[in-house]
Coordinates of C-alpha atoms in Angstrom, one line a residue:
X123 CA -9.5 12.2 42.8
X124 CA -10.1 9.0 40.7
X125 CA -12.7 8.0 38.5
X126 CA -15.0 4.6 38.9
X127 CA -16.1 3.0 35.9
X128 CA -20.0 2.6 35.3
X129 CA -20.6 -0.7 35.1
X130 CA -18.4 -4.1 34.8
X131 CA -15.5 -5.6 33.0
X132 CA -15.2 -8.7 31.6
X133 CA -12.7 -11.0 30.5
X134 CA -13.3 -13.8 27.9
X135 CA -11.3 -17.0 27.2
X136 CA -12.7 -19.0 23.9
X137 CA -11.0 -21.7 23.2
X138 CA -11.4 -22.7 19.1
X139 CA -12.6 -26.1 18.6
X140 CA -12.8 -26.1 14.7
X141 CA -10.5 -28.1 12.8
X142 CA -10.2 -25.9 9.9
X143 CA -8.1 -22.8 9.6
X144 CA -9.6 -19.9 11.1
X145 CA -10.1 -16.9 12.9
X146 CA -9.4 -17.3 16.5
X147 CA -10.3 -14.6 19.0
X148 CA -9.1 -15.8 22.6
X149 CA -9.3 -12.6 24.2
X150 CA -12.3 -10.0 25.0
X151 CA -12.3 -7.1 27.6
X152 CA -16.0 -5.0 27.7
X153 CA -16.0 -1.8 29.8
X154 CA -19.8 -0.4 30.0
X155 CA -20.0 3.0 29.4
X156 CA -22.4 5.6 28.8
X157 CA -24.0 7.2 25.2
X158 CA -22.5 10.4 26.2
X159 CA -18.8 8.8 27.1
X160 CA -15.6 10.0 25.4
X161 CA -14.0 7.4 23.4
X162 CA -11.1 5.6 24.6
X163 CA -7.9 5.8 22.8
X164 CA -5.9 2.3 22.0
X165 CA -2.4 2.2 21.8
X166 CA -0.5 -0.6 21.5
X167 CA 2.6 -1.4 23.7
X168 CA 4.0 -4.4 21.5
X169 CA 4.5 -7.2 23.8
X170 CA 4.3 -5.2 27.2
X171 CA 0.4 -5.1 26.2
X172 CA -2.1 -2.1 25.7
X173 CA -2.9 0.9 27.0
X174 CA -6.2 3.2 26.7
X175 CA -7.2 6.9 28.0
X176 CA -9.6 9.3 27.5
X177 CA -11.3 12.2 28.8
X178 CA -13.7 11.1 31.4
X179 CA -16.4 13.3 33.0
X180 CA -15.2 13.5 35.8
X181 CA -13.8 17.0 37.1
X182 CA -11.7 17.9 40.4
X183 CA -12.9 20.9 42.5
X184 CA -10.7 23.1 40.8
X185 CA -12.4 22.6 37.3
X186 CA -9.8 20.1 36.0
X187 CA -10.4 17.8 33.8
X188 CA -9.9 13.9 35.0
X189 CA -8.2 11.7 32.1
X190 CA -8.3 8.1 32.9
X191 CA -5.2 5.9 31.5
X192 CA -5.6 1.7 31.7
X193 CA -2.6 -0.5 31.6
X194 CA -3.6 -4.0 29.8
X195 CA -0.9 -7.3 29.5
X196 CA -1.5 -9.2 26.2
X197 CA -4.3 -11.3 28.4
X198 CA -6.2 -8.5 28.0
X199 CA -6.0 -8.2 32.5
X200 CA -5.7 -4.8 33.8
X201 CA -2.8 -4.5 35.8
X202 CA -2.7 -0.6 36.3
X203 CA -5.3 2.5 36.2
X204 CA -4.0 6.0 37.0
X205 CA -5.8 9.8 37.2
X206 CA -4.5 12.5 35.9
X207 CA -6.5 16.0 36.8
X208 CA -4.9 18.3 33.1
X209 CA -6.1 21.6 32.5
X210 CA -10.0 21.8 30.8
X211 CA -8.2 23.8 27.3
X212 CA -6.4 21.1 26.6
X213 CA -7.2 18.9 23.3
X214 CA -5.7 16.4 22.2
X215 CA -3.3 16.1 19.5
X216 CA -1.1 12.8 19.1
X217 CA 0.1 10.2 20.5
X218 CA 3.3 7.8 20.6
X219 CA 4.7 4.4 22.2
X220 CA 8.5 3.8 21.9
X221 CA 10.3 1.0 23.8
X222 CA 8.4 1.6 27.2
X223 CA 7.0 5.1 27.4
X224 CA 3.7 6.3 25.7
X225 CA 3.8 10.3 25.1
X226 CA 0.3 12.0 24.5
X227 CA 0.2 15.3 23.4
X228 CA -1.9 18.0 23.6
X229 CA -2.8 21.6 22.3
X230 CA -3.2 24.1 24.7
X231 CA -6.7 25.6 23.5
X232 CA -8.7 25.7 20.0
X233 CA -6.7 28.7 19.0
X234 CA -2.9 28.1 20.4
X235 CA -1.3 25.8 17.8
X236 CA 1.8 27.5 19.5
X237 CA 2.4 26.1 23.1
X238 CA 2.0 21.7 23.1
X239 CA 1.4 20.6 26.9
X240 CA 3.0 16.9 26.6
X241 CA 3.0 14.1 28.8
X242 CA 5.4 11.2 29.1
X243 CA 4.4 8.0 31.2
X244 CA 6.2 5.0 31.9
X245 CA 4.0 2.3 30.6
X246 CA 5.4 -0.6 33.4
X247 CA 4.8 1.8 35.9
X248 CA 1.9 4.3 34.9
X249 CA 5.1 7.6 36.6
X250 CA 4.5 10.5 34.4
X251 CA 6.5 13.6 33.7
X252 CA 5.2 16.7 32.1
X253 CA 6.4 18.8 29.3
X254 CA 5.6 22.5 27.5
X255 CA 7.0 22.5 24.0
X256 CA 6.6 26.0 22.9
X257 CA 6.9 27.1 19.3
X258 CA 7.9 30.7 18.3
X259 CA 6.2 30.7 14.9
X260 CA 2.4 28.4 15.1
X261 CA 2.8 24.7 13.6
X262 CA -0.3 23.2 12.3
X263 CA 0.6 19.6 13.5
X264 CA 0.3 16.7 10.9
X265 CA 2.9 14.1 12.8
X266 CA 4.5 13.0 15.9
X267 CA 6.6 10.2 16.8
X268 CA 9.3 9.4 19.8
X269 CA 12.7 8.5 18.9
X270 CA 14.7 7.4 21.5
X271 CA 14.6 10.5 24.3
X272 CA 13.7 12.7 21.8
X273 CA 10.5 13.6 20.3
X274 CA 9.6 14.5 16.4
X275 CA 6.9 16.9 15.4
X276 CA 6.3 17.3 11.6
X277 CA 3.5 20.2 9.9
X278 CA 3.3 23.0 8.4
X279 CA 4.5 26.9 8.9
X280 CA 2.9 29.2 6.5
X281 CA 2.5 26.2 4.3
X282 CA 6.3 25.2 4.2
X283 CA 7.0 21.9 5.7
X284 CA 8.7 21.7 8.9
X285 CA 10.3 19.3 11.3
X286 CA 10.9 19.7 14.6
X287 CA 12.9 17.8 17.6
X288 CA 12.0 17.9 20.8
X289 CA 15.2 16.3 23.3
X290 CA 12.9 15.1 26.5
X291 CA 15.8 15.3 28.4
X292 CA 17.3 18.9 28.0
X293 CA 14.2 19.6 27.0
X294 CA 15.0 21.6 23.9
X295 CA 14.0 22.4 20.9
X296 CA 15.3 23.0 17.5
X297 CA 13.7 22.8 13.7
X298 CA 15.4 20.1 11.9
X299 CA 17.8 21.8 9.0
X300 CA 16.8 20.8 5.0
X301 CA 13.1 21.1 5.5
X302 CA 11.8 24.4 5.1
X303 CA 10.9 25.1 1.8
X304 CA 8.8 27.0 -0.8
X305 CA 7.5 23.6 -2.7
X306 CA 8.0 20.7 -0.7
X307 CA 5.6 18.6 1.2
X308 CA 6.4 15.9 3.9
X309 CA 5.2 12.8 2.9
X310 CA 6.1 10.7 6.3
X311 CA 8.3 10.7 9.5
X312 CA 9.4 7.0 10.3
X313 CA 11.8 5.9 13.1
X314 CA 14.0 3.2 12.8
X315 CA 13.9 0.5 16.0
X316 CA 17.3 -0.9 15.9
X317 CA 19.8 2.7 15.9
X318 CA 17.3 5.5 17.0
X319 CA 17.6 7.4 14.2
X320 CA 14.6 8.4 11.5
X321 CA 13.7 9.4 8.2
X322 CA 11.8 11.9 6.6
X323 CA 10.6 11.1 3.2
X324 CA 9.6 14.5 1.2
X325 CA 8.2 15.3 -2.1
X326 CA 10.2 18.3 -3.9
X327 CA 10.3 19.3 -7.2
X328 CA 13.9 18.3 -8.9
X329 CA 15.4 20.4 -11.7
X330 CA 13.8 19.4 -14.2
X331 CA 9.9 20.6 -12.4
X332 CA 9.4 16.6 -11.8
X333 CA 8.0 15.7 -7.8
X334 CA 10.7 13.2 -6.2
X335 CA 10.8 11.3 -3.2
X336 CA 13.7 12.5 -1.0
X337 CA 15.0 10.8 2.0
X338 CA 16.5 12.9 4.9
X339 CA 18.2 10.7 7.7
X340 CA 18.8 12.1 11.0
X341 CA 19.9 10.9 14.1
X342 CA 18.1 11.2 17.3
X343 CA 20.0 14.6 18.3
X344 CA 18.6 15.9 15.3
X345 CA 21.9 15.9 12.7
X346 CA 21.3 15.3 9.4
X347 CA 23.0 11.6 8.2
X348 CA 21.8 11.7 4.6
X349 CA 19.5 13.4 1.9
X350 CA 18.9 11.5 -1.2
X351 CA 16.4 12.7 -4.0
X352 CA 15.4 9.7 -6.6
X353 CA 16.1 10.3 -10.2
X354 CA 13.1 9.6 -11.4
X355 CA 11.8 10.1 -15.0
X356 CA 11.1 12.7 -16.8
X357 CA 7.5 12.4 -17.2
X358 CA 6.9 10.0 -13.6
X359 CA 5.8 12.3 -10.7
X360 CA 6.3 10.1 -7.8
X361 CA 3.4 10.9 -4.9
X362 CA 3.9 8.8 -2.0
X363 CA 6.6 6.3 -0.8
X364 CA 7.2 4.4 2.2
X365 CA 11.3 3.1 3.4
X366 CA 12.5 0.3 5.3
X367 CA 15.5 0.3 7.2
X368 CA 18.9 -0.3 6.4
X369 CA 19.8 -3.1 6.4
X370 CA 23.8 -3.0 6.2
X371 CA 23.6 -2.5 2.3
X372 CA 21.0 -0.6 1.4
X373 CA 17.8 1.1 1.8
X374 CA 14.8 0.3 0.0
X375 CA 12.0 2.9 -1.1
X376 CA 8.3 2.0 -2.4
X377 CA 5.3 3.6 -3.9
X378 CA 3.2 5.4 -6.2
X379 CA 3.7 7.5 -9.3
X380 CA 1.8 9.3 -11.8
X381 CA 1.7 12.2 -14.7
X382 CA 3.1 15.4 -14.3
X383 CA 0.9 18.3 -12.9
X384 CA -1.3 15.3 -11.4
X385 CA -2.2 13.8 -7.8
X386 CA -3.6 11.1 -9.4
X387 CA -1.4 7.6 -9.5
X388 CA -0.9 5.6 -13.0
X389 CA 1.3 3.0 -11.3
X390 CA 3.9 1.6 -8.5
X391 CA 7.7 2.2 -8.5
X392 CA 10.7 0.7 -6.2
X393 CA 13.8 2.0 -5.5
X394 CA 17.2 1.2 -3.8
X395 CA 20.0 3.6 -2.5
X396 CA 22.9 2.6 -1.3
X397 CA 25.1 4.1 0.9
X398 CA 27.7 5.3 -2.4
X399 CA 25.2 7.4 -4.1
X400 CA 24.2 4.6 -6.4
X401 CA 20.5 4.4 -7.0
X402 CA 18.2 1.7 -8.6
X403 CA 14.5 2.6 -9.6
X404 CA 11.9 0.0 -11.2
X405 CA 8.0 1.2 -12.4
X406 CA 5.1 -0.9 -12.8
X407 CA 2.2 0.3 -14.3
X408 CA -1.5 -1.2 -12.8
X409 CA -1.7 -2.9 -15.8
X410 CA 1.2 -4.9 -15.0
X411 CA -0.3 -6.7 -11.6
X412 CA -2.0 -9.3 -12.5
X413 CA -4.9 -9.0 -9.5
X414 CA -5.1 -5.2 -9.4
X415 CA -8.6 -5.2 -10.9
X416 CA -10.0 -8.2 -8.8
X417 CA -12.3 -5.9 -6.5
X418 CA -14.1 -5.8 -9.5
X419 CA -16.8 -7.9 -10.7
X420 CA -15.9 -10.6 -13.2
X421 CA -16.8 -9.4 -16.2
X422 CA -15.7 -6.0 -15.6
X423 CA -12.4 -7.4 -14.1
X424 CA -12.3 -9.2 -18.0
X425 CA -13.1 -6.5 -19.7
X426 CA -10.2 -4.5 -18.2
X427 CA -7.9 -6.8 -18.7
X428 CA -8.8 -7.1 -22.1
X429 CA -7.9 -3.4 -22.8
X430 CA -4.7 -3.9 -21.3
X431 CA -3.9 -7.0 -23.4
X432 CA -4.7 -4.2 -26.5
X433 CA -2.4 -1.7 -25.5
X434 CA 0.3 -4.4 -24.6
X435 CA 0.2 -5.6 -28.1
X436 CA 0.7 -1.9 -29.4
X437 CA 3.9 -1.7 -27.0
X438 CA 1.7 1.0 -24.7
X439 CA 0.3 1.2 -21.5
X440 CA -3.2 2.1 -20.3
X441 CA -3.3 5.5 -18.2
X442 CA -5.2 4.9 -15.0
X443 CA -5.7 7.3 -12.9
X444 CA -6.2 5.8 -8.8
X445 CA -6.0 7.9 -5.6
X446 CA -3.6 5.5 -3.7
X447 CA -2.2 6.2 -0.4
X448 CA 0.9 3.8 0.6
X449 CA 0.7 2.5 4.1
X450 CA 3.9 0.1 5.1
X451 CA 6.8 -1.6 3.4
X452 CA 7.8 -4.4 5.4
X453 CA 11.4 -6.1 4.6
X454 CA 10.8 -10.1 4.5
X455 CA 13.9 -12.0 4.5
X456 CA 14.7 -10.7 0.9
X457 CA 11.9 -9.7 -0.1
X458 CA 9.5 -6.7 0.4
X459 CA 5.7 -5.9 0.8
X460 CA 4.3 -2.9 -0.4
X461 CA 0.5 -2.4 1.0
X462 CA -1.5 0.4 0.0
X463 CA -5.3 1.6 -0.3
X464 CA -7.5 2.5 -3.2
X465 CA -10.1 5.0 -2.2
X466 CA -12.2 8.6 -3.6
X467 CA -13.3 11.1 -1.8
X468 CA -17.2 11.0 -1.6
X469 CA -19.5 14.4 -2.5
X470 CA -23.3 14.5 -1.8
X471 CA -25.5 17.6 -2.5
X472 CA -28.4 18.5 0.0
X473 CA -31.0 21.3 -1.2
X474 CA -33.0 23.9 0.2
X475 CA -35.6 26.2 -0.7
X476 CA -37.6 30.0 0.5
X477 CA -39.3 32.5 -0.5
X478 CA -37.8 35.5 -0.3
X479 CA -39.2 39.0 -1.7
X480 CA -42.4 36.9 -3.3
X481 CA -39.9 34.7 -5.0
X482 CA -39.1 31.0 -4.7
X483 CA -35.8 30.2 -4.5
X484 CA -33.8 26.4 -4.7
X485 CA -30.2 26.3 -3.6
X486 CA -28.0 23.0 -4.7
X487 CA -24.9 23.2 -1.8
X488 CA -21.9 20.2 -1.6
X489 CA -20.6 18.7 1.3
X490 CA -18.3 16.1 1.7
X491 CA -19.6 12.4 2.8
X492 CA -16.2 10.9 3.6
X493 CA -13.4 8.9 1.9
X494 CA -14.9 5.0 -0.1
X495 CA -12.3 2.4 -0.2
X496 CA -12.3 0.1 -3.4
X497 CA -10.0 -2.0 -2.5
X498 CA -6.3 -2.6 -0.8
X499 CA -2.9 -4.3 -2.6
X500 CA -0.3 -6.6 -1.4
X501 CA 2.6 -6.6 -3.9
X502 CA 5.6 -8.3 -2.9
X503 CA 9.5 -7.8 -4.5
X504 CA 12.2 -9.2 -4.8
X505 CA 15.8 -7.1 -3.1
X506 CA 16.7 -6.4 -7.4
X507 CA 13.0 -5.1 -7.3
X508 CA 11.3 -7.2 -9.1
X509 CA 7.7 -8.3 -8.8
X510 CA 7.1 -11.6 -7.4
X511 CA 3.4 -12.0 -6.7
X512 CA 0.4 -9.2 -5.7
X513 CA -3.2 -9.4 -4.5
X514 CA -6.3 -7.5 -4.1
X515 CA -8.1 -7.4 -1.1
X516 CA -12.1 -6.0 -1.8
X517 CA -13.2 -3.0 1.0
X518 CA -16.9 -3.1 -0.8
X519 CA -16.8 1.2 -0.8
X520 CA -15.7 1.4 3.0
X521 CA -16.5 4.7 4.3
X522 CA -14.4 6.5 6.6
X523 CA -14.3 10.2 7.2
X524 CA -10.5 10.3 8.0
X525 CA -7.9 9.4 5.6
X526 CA -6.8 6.5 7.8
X527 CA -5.3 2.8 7.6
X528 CA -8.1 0.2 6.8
X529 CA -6.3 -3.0 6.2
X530 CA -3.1 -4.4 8.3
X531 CA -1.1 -6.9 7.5
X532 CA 1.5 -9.2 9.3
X533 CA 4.2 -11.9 7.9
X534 CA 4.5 -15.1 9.7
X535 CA 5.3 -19.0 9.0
X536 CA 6.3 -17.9 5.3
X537 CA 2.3 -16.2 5.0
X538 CA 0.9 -13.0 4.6
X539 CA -2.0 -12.4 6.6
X540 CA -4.2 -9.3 5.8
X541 CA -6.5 -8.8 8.4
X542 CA -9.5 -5.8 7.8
X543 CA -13.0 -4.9 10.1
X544 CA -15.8 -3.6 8.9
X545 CA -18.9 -3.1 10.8
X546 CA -19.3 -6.7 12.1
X547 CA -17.4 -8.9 10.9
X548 CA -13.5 -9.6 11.1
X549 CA -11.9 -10.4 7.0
X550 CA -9.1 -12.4 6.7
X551 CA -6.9 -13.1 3.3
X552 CA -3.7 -14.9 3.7
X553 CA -1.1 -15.3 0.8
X554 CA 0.9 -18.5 0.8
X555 CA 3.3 -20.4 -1.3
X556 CA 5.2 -17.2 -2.9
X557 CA 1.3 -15.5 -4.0
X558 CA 0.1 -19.0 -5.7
X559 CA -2.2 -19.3 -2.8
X560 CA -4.9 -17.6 -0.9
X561 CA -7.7 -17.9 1.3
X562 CA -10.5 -15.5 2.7
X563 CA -11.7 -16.6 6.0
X564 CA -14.6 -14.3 7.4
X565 CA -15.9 -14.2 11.0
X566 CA -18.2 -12.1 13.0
X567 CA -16.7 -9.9 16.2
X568 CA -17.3 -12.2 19.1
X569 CA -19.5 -10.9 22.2
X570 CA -18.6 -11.7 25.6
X571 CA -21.9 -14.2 25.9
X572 CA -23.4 -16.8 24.0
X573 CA -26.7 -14.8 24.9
X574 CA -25.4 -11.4 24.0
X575 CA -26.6 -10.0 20.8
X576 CA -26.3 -6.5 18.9
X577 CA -29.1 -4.7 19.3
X578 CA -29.2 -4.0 15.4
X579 CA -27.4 -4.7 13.0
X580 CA -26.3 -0.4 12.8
X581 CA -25.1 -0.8 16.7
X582 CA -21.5 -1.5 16.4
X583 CA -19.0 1.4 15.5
X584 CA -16.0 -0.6 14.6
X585 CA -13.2 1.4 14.8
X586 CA -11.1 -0.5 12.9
X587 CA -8.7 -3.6 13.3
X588 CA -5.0 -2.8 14.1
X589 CA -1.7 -4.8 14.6
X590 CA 0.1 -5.9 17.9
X591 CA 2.7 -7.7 18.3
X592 CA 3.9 -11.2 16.7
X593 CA 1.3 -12.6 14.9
X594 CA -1.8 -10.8 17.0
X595 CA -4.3 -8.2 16.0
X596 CA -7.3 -6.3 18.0
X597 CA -10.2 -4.9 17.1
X598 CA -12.0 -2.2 19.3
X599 CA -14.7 0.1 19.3
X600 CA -18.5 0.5 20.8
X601 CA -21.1 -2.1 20.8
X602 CA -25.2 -2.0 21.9
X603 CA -25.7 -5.1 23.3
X604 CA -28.1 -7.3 24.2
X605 CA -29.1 -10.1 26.9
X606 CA -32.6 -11.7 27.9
X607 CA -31.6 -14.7 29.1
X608 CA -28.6 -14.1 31.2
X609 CA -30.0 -12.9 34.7
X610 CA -26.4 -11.4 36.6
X611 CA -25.9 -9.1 33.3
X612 CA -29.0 -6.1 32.5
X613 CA -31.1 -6.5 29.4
X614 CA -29.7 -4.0 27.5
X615 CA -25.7 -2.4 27.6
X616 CA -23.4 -0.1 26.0
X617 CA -19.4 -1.1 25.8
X618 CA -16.6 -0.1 24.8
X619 CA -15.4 -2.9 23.8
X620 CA -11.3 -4.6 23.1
X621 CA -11.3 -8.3 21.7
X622 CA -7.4 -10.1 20.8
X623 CA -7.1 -11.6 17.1
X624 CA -5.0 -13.9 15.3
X625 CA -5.1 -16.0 12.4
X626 CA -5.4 -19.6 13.1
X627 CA -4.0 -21.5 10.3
X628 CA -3.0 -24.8 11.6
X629 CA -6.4 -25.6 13.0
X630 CA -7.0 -27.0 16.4

């Protein structure tokens, strides 16, 4: 039984006309929906487009659920929509694309972190085949990723960290050996492109009761290639790291550090390993960057840096103390790009009073409000590790209530373009010229009509920009819209909405 969209879809061509660097959105695709809808997913397929599902409200006659899934090419056209009728318990849990298959996984029930119905659909052809991967012990999931045929699962069991594989073709299943274990904590799983193998980056403890970063290689049938803790100081905890490749001579490992005993970061560090053994690690405190503090308003920016210039002279460092979490690390033809994210969990307090036995009672209770962003950093090294250049991009207290990815970023033509969306507007910083250079270009998130506007200015729920493939971005999310004047559209709509980004810098 298939599903029929309420409402329209449109496709939008702009063509920029401005001679000045900008940023260009040639692409839209609206599909109305209703308040009560379940969000589409977005996942993107690189260059073989973009694909979105979700949970429609559709249901067959045997109480199934329908789940709708939308092929997309880069031109934003629809070239494929299939139904699939899956069983009402199941929720869903992750999600993966891998060189032409998307694999969506689900948890069979609230209460069954044990048995993961999975499916695996060709994205050129919308074919599907479905899998049970069934756990002896419960899992409470925290990653998933496809390698090759093979799928990686990476959580927790009784608060121990654990890794499993899934092969898609024999369809079995094994826990990856070097994981489980009394104080370590995965950090991330990341698979490499070119050899379909992947690494596991944990935290552990080391002899001396310091946290390291350790990275675990494995190859796609699940055997362990490498394990390789950093030596890190004494008195350096590191507390998040991200790895690139390797690249024929080594592998290089970024991120954050801080005091022992704390989750709180004082500063970056890089590292290299190389295939011998032989290990290379460099720190830099905040106080080293020279835009770190730029989210901050001028004077307070000066004031800071003033302090620092104190403690420099005394031959010390000042001790911040930053929640960062490390995003990417993207290898540059020598050089490498370390993005992360500032951000603070936020706490309000609501109150309440009775009376209760003739007496008057006020109660104070917490609840979180979400995670504020400060800001996001770009700092760029060189392949001995040292720091060429870094920036600060503003996120003006961002609120998110997931720990998630705010700002991407992409290299191309020798720049670094950071690309972020807040509410209504699209932020662009590109870095030129080895860091001497930058400009912020701002632009609102186009509507499909020169009529169309938002309804107010809280109608938009942006759910964020992310990256595609070469130098393209979308944006997506739900938009009240709109339209007086235009008489083949209604007055008012509500889309889900998909439009295409890029930065535009040669003008045109």
């Amino acid at each position: 039984m298939g599903i029929r969209l309420h409402g329209f879809i449109i496709i939008l061509l702009c063509f920029p006309l401005f001679s000045e660097a900008q940023i260009a959105q040639p692409d839209r695709i609206e599909i109305e929906v209703k308040s009560s809808s379940n969000e589409f997913v977005v996942v993107s397929a690189d260059e073989n487009g973009l694909l979105i599902f979700r949970d429609s409200e559709e249901r067959d006659n045997k109480g199934n659920h329908i789940w709708e899934f939308h092929k997309y090419s880069t031109a934003l056209e629809q070239e494929w929509k299939r139904d699939l009728a899956l069983d009402p318990s199941y929720m869903l849990r992750g999600y993966d694309y891998d060189k032409g298959q998307l694999c969506v996984l689900f948890q069979d029930g609230p209460y069954q972190d044990r048995r993961w119905p999975m499916l695996n659909m060709s994205v050129e052809t919308g074919d599907t085949v479905q899998h049970a991967i069934n756990q002896v012990a419960p899992v409470n999931l925290e990653y998933f990723e496809i390698v090759g045929q093979t799928v990686v699962l990476g959580g927790q069991i009784n608060y121990k960290p654990v890794v499993i594989h899934y092969d898609m073709f024999s369809r079995r299943l094994r826990a990856l050996p070097g994981i489980y274990q009394e104080d370590g904590e995965l950090i991330d799983i990341i698979p490499n492109e070119n050899d379909n193998t992947f690494d596991v980056l944990m935290g552990e403890m080391n002899n001396n009761r310091v946290k390291t970063v350790t990275l675990k290689a494995y190859d796609q049938y699940s055997n362990l290639l490498q394990s390789a803790p950093l030596n890190t100081e004494e008195r350096k905890n590191l507390l998040d790291a991200q790895v690139t490749e390797f690249d024929g001579e080594q592998q290089i490992l970024a991120g954050t550090y801080g005091p022992r005993r704390s989750r709180y970061s004082r500063g970056l560090f890089i590292a290299s390993i190389q295939p011998n053994g032989q290990q290379d690690i460099k720190y830099y405190n905040y106080g080293d960057l020279d835009n770190f503090f730029s989210y901050m308003r001028d004077k307070r920016e000066a004031r800071m840096k003033r302090r620092i210039e104190r403690k420099r002279q005394k031959n010390k460092n000042l001790k911040f103390n930053y929640r960062m979490i490390i995003h990417e690390l993207i290898a540059d033809n020598g050089k490498y790009i370390l993005l992360g994210e500032a951000y603070y969990p936020k706490y309000n307090s609501y109150y309440y009073s009775g009376i209760y036995g003739g007496y008057s009672s006020r109660y104070d209770n917490m609840y979180f409000d979400g995670y504020r962003y400060t800001h996001a950093i770009a700092v760029c090294f060189d392949k001995k590790g040292n720091l060429l250049w870094d920036h600060a991009f503003k996120l003006d207290n961002a609120k998110s209530m997931q720990l998630k990815q705010l700002v991407h970023v992409n290299v191309q033509n020798d720049s670094v373009v950071l690309m972020y969306s807040y509410e209504k507007e699209i932020t662009t910083k590109v870095i030129r010229n080895n860091g001497d250079y930058e400009e912020t270009t701002t632009s609102p998130i186009k509507l499909a009509n020169e009529n169309d506007e938002l309804k107010n200015k809280n109608d938009s729920d942006i759910a964020g920009i992310q990256k595609w493939y070469g130098e393209y971005f979308y944006v997506h999310g739900t938009q009240d819209i709109r339209n007086k004047r235009t008489q083949s559209l209604d007055i008012n709509r509500k889309v889900f909405f998909i439009n295409k980004v890029t930065y535009d810098g040669s003008g045109s």
